[in-house]
XYZ file of C-alpha atoms in Angstrom:
554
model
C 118.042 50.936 38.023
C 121.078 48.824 38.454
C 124.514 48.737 37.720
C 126.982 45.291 37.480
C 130.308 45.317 37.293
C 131.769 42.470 34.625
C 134.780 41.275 33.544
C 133.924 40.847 30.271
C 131.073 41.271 27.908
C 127.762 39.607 29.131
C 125.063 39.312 26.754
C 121.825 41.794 26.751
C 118.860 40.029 28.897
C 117.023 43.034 27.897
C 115.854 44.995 24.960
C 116.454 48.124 27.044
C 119.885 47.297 28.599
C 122.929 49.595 27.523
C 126.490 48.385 27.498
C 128.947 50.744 28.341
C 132.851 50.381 28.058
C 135.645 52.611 30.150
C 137.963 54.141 28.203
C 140.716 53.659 31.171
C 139.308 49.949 32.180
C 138.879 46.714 31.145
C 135.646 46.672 32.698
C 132.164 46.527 31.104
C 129.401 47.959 32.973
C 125.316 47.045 32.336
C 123.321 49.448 32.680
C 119.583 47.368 32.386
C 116.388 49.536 33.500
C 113.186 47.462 34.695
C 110.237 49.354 33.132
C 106.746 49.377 34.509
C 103.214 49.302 33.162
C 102.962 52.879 31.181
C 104.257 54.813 28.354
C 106.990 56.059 30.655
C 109.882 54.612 32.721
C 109.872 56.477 36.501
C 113.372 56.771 38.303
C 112.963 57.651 41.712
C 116.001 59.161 44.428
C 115.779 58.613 47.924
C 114.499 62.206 49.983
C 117.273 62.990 51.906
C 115.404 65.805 54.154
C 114.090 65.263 56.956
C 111.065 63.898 57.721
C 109.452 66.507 59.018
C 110.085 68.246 55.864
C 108.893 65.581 53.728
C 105.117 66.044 55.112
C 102.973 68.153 53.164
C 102.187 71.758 53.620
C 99.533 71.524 54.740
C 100.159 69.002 58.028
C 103.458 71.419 58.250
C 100.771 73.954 58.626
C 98.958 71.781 61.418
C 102.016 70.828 63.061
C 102.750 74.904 63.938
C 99.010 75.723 64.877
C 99.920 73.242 68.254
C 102.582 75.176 68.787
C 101.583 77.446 71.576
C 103.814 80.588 72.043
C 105.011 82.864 69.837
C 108.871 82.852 71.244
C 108.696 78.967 70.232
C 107.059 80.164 67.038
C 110.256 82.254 66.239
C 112.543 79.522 67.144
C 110.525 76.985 65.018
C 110.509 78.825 61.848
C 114.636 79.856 62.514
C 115.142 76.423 62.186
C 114.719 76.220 57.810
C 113.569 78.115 55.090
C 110.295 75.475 54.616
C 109.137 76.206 57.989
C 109.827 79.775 58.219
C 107.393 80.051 55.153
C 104.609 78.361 56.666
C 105.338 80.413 60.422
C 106.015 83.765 59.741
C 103.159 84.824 57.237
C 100.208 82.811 59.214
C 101.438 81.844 62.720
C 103.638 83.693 64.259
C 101.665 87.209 64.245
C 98.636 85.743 65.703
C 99.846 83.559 68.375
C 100.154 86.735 71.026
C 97.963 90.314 70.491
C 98.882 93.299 72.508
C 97.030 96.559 71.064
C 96.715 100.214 72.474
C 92.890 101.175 72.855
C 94.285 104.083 70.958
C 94.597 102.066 67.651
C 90.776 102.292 67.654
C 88.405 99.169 66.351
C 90.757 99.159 62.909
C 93.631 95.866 64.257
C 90.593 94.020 65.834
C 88.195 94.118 62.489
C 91.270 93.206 60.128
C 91.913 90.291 62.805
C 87.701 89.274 62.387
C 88.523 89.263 58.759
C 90.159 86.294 58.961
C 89.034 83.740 61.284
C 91.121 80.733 59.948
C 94.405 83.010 61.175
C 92.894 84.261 64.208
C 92.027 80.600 65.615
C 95.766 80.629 66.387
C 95.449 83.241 68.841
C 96.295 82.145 72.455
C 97.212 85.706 74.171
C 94.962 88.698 74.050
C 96.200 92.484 75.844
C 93.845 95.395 75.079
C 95.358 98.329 77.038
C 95.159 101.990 77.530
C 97.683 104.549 78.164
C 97.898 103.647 82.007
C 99.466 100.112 81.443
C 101.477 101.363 78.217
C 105.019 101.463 79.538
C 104.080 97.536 80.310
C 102.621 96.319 77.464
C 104.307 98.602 74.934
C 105.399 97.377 71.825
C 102.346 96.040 70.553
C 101.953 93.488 68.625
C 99.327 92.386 66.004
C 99.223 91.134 62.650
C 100.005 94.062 60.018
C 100.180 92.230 56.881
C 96.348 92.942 56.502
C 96.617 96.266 57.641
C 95.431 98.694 54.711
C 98.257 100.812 53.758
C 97.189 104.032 55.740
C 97.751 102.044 58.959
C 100.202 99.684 58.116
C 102.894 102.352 58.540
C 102.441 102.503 62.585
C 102.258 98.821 63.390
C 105.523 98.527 65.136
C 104.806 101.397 67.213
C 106.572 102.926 70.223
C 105.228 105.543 73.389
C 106.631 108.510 71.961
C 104.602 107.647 68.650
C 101.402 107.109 70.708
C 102.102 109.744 72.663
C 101.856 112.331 69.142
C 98.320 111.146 69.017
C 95.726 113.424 68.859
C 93.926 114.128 72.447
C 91.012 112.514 71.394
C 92.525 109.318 70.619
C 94.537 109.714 74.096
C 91.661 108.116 76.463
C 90.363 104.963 77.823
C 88.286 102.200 76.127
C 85.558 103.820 73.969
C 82.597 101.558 72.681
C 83.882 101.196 68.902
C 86.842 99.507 70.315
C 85.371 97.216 72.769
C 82.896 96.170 70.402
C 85.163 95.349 67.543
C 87.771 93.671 70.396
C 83.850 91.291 71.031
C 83.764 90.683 67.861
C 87.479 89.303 67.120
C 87.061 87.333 70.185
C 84.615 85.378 69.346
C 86.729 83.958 65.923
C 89.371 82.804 68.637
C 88.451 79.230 69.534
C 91.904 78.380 71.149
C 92.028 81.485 72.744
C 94.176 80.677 76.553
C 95.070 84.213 78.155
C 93.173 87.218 78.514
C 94.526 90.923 79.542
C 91.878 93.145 80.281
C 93.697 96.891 81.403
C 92.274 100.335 81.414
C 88.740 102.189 82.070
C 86.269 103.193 79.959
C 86.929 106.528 77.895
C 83.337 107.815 78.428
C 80.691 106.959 81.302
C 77.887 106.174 79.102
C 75.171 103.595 78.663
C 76.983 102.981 74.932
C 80.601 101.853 76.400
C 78.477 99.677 79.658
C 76.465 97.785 76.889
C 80.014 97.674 74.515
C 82.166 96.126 78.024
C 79.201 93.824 78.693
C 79.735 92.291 74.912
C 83.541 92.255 75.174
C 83.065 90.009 78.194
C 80.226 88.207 76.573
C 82.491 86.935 73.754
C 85.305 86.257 76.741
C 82.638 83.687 78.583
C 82.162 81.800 74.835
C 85.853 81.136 75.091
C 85.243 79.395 78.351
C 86.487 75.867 76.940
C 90.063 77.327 75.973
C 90.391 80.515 78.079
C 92.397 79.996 81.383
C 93.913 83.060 82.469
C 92.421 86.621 82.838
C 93.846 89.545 84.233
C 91.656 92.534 84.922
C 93.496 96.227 85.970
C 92.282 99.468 86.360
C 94.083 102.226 87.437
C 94.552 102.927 91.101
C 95.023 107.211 90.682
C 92.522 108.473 89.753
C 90.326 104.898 90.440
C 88.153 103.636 87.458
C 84.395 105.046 88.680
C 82.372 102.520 90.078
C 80.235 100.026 87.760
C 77.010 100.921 86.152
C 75.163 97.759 84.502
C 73.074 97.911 81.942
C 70.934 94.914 83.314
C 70.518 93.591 86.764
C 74.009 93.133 88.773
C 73.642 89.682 88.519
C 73.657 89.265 84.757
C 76.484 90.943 83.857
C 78.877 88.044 81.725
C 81.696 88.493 83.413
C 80.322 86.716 86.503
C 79.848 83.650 84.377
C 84.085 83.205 83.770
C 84.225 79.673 85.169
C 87.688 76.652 84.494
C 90.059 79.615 85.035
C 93.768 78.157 86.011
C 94.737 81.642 86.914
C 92.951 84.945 87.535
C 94.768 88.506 88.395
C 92.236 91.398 89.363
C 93.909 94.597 90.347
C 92.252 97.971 91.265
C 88.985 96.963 89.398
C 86.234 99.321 90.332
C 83.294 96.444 90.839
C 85.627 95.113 94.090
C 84.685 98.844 95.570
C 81.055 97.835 94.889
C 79.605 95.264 97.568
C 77.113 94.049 95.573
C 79.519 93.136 92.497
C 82.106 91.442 95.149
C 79.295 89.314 95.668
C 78.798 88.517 92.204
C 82.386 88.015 91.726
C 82.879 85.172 94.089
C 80.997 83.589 91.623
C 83.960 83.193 89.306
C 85.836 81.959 92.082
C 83.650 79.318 92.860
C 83.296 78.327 89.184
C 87.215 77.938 89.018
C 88.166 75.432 91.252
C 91.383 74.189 89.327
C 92.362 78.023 89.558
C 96.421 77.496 90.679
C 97.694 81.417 90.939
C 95.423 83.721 92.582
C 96.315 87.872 92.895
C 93.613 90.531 93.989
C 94.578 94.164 94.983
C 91.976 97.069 96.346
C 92.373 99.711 98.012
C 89.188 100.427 99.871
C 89.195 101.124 103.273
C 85.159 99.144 103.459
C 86.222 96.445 101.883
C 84.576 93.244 103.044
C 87.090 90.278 102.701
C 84.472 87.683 104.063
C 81.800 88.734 100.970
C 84.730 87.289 98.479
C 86.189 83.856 100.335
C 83.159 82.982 102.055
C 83.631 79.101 101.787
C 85.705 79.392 98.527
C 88.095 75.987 98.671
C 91.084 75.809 95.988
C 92.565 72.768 96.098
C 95.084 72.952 93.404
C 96.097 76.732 94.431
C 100.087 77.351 94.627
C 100.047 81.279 94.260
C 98.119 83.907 96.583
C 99.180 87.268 96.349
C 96.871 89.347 98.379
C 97.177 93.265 98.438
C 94.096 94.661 100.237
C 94.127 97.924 101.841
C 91.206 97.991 104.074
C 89.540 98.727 107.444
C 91.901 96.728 110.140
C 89.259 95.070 111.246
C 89.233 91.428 112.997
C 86.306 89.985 110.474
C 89.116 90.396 107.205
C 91.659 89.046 108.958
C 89.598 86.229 110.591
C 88.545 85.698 106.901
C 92.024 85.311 105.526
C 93.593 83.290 108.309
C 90.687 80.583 107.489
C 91.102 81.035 103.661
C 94.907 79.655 104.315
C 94.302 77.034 106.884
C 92.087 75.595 104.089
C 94.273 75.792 101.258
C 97.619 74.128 102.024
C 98.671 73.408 98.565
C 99.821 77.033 98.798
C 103.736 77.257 97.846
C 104.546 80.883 97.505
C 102.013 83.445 99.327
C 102.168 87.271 99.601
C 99.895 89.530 101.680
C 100.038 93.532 102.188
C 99.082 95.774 104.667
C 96.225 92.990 106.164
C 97.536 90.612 108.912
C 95.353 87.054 108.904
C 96.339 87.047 112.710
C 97.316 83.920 114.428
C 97.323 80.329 112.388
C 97.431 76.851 113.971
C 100.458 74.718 113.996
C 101.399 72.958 110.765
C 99.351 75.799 108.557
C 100.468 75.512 104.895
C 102.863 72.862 104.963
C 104.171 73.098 101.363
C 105.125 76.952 101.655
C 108.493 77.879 100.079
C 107.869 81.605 99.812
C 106.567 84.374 102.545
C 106.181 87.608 101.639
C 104.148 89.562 104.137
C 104.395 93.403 104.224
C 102.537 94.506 107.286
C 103.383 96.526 110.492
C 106.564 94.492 112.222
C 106.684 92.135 109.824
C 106.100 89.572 108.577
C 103.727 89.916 111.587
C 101.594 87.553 113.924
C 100.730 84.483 110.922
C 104.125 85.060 109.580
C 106.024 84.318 112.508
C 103.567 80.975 113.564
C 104.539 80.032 110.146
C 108.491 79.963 110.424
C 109.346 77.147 112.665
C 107.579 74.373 110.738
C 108.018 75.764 106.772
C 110.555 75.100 104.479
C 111.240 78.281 103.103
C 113.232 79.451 100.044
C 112.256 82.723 100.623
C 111.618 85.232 103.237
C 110.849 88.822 103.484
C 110.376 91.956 103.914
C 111.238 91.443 107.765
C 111.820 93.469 110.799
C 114.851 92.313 113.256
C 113.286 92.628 116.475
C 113.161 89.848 119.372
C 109.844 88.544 118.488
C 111.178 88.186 114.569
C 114.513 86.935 115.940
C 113.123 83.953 118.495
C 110.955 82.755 115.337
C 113.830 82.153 112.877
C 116.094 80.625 115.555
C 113.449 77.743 116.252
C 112.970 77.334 112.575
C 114.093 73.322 111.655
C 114.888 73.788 108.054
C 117.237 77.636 107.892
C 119.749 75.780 105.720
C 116.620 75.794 102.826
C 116.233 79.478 102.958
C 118.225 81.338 99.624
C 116.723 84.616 99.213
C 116.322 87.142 102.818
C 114.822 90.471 102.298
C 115.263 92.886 105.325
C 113.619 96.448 106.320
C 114.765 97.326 109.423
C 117.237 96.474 112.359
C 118.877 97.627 115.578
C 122.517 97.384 114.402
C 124.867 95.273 112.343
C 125.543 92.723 115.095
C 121.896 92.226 115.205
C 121.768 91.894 111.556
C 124.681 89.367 111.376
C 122.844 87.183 114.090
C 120.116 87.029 111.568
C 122.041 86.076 108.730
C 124.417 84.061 109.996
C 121.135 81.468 110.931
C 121.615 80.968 107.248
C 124.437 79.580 105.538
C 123.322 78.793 102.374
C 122.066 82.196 101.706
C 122.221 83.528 98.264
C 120.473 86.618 98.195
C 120.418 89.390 100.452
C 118.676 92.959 100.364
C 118.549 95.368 103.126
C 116.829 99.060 102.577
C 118.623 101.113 100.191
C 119.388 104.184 102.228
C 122.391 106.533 102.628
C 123.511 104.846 106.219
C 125.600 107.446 107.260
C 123.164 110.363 106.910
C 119.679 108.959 106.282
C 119.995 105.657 108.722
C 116.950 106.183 111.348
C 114.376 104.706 109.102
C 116.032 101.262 109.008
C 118.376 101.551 111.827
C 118.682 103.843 114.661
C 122.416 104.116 114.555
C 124.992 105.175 111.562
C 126.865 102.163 109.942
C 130.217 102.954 108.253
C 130.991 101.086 105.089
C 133.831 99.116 106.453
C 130.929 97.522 109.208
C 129.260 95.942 106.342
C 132.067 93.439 106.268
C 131.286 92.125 109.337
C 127.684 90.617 106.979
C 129.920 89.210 104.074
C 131.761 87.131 106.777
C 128.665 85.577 108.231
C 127.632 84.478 104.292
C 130.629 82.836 102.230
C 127.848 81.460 99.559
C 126.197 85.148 99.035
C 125.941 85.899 95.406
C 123.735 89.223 95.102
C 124.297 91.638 97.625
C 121.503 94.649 97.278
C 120.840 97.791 99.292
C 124.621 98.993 100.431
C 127.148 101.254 97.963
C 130.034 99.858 98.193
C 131.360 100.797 95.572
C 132.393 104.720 95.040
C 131.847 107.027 91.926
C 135.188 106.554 89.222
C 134.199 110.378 88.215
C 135.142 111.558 91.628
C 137.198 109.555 93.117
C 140.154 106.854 92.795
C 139.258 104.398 90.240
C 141.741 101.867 91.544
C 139.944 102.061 95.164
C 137.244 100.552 93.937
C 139.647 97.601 91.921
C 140.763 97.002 95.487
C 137.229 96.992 96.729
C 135.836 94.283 94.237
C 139.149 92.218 94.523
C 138.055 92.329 98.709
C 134.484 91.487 98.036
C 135.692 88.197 96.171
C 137.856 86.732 98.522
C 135.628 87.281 101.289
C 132.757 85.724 99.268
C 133.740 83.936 95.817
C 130.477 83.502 94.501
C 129.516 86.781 94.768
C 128.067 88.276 91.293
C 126.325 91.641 91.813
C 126.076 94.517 94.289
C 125.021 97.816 94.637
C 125.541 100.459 92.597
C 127.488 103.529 94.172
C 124.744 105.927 93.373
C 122.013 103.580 94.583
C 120.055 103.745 91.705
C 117.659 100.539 91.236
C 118.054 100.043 87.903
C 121.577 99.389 87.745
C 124.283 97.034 89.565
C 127.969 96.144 89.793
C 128.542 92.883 88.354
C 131.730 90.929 89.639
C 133.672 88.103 88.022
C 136.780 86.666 88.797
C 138.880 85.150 85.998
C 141.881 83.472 87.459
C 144.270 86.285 89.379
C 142.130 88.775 87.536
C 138.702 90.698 88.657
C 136.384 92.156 86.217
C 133.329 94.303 87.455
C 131.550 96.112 85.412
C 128.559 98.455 85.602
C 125.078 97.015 84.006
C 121.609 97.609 83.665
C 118.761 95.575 85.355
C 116.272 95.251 83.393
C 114.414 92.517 85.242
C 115.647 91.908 88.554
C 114.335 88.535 88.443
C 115.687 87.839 85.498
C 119.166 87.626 85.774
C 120.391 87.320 81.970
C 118.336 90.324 81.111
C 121.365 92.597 81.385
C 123.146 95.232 79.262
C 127.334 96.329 79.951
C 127.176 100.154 80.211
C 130.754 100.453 81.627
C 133.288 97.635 82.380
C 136.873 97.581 84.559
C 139.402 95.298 85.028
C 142.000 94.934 87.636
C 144.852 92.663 88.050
């Protein structure tokens, strides 16, 4: 359709053309419509959405199934009303499953039920009561829950915890073999979480396990990540198989990325260690690496005998065994053959000795052993680039090692667990001038000093360690602050007004009753200082935070 303007009247080229007049105008306007072949005459308006939201449903519907998380999921479908009614009834509750071996085999056969929602799976956590206050809330799709269960899918521990005793155990074979089955409907299925024991010892829950891991190894073309716990106290009982060791599926995990195995009862068993290595050596792309047991037989060389990693980045290492030179022989060669390795972290096992130029991309060292970081950590120092360092022990030996280190002004984040006295402790930080991040033992050092330090330390000392770091922003470990409810509120104004001046960027220190899950945040708003009391929820997450009491001073 078309519209001309004319001066005057122009003759009809048309037998469909209208003429219309103004009544305010001298104008004529032609209206003349251009039919097509057909009974009817079509008028179409340009789409003024966008063109996303010009596709039809069902690509929309394609589109979100690439979509990989759950949080993006959210944020995809807040975007419009179109979207959110493709996300929220068929994506978003299937993208990430976390349910309570409590629940029973019920969530898992309503999931089986329908296989075209499930392929959007990507996370799986089946858990028992042990790993609840972790995993807790669950999460799984209750818009196919029948009506008698529907009401406890958003469900929280004290609700769990009203659960009849006999729904209060571990993993029972229902549930494992219902978990099998929804598995196996989950083609794009990326992370698995694997935490808790069997309820019962019995040939019934072996045979169920060894189908829930079964169904894990046909995933083996999407899955990437597993992570397998059992609980330390009391420790999962050691494996019974219902077939030869050798068989069992688990053993056949291969392409893993990243693979977390904590406390699991078959690394007490020498014969399944064995076995185990087999995954490892099937997952040579794997990039993050953690393994913790605490068995005091434990045979490191069994598990890395000529294992190679070349992509690795993460090792976090917590093995509590026999101090014997063949582990620690065994772990010193694991790292001088792996030195893609950025951030490592060992416990209670020294590796010993490591040559010059060992791990040469390493930009975190975490090594909790006797004077540590102990005989590998210190031959690491001089030539790394670290980021961050600790726990550590000021002694000489500890002391020579960071002074002939060639990159200190790299180092952000120092964690500290003992030292002779606060000079000695402000020769150690002052190697550092770009520190950020500083945590010494969080002790009462007046009264309850000698296991960090063998001398008191009055608050006022502590000064003397804000001097040495102008660019400190997280102080932890020290009350500097005092209680409001028994003493001088305006003390502590002057206290956070001192902390500032001496170091500006400083954001968050201790609270006065030295309790870990809460700090003193500091901000400084022109003349004006604002510190406030908050909760840490995630100390390595620095926005999760919640204001529980606030001051300002002028």
């Amino acid at each position: 359709m078309s519209i001309n303007h004319h001066k005057s009247r122009a003759p009809l080229r048309e037998p469909f053309a209208t003429v219309l007049s103004h009544s305010h105008s001298s104008q004529w306007f032609v209206i003349e419509f251009y039919t097509t072949p057909g009974p009817f005459s079509t008028i179409r308006h340009p789409d003024s959405r966008p063109a996303l939201l010009q596709l039809p449903a069902e690509l929309l519907d394609l589109v979100a199934s690439f979509v990989a998380t759950h949080r993006d999921l959210v944020a995809l479908a807040l975007t419009c009303r179109a979207l959110a009614c493709i996300i929220i009834p068929t994506h978003a509750a299937y993208r990430d499953i976390r349910i309570d071996s409590r629940r029973g085999p019920t969530p898992w056969e309503n999931i089986t039920a329908r296989p075209n929602f499930a392929a959007g799976v990507r996370c799986v956590t089946l858990f028992d009561r042990s790993e609840a206050r972790r995993f807790l809330p669950e999460r799984f799709p209750n818009v196919i829950i029948p009506a008698a269960v529907s009401d406890a899918a958003v469900t929280s521990s004290r609700e769990l915890r009203r659960m009849p005793r006999k729904k209060r155990g571990g993993l029972n074979a229902e549930t494992l073999a219902a978990a099998a089955n929804a598995l196996r409907v989950m083609p794009n299925l990326h992370s698995l979480v694997f935490s808790g024991s069997l309820l019962h010892d019995m040939p019934a829950c072996h045979s169920a396990e060894a189908l829930f891991w079964e169904a894990a190894v046909s995933r083996r073309d999407s899955l990437r990540h597993i992570e397998y716990i059992q609980p330390l106290n009391p420790p999962a009982p050691l494996p019974r198989y219902t077939t030869e060791v050798q068989l069992y599926p688990f053993w056949s995990i291969s392409n893993l990325t990243s693979l977390s195995v904590k406390h699991a009862a078959f690394l007490r068993h020498p014969p399944s260690v064995v076995q185990f290595s087999r995954v490892l050596h099937n997952s040579p792309s794997l990039e993050n690496l953690t393994i913790e047991v605490y068995d005091w037989a434990f045979d490191l060389r069994s598990l890395f005998h000529e294992v190679r990693f070349p992509h690795l980045r993460t090792l976090a290492l917590e093995i509590y065994a026999r101090p014997e030179p063949t582990n620690a022989r065994a772990l010193a060669e694991f790292l001088e053959r792996t030195p893609t390795l950025q951030h490592v972290a060992w416990y209670h096992l020294d590796p010993g000795p490591l040559s010059s130029g060992a791990l040469p991309a390493l930009r975190s060292l975490r090594a909790d052993v006797p004077d540590s970081p102990g005989i590998a950590g210190r031959a690491l120092l001089p030539d790394s680039a670290l980021v961050s360092l600790g726990p550590i022990c000021v002694t000489p030996r500890t002391m020579e090692a960071m002074e002939h280190m060639r990159r200190r002004e790299m180092l952000r984040r120092l964690d500290v667990v003992s030292f002779e006295s606060i000079p000695s402790l402000v020769r150690v930080v002052s190697l550092f001038p770009h520190l950020r991040w500083l945590r010494v033992p969080t002790v009462d050092y007046w009264h309850e000093h000698r296991t960090v330090t063998p001398v008191p330390i009055h608050p006022g000392e502590w000064v003397k360690v804000l001097d040495a770091l102008p660019m400190l922003e997280i102080f932890r470990g020290v009350s500097i602050f005092r209680d409001p409810d028994n003493s001088n509120v305006e003390e502590n104004d002057v206290r956070a007004r001192d902390i500032l001046n001496i170091c500006p960027r400083m954001r968050q220190v201790e609270h006065w009753d030295l309790d870990p899950t809460h700090v003193i945040s500091l901000e400084s708003e022109g003349d004006r200082v604002v510190w406030r009391v908050v909760e840490v929820v995630d100390e390595t997450d620095e926005s999760s935070v919640r204001d529980t009491w606030t001051r300002e001073t002028i």
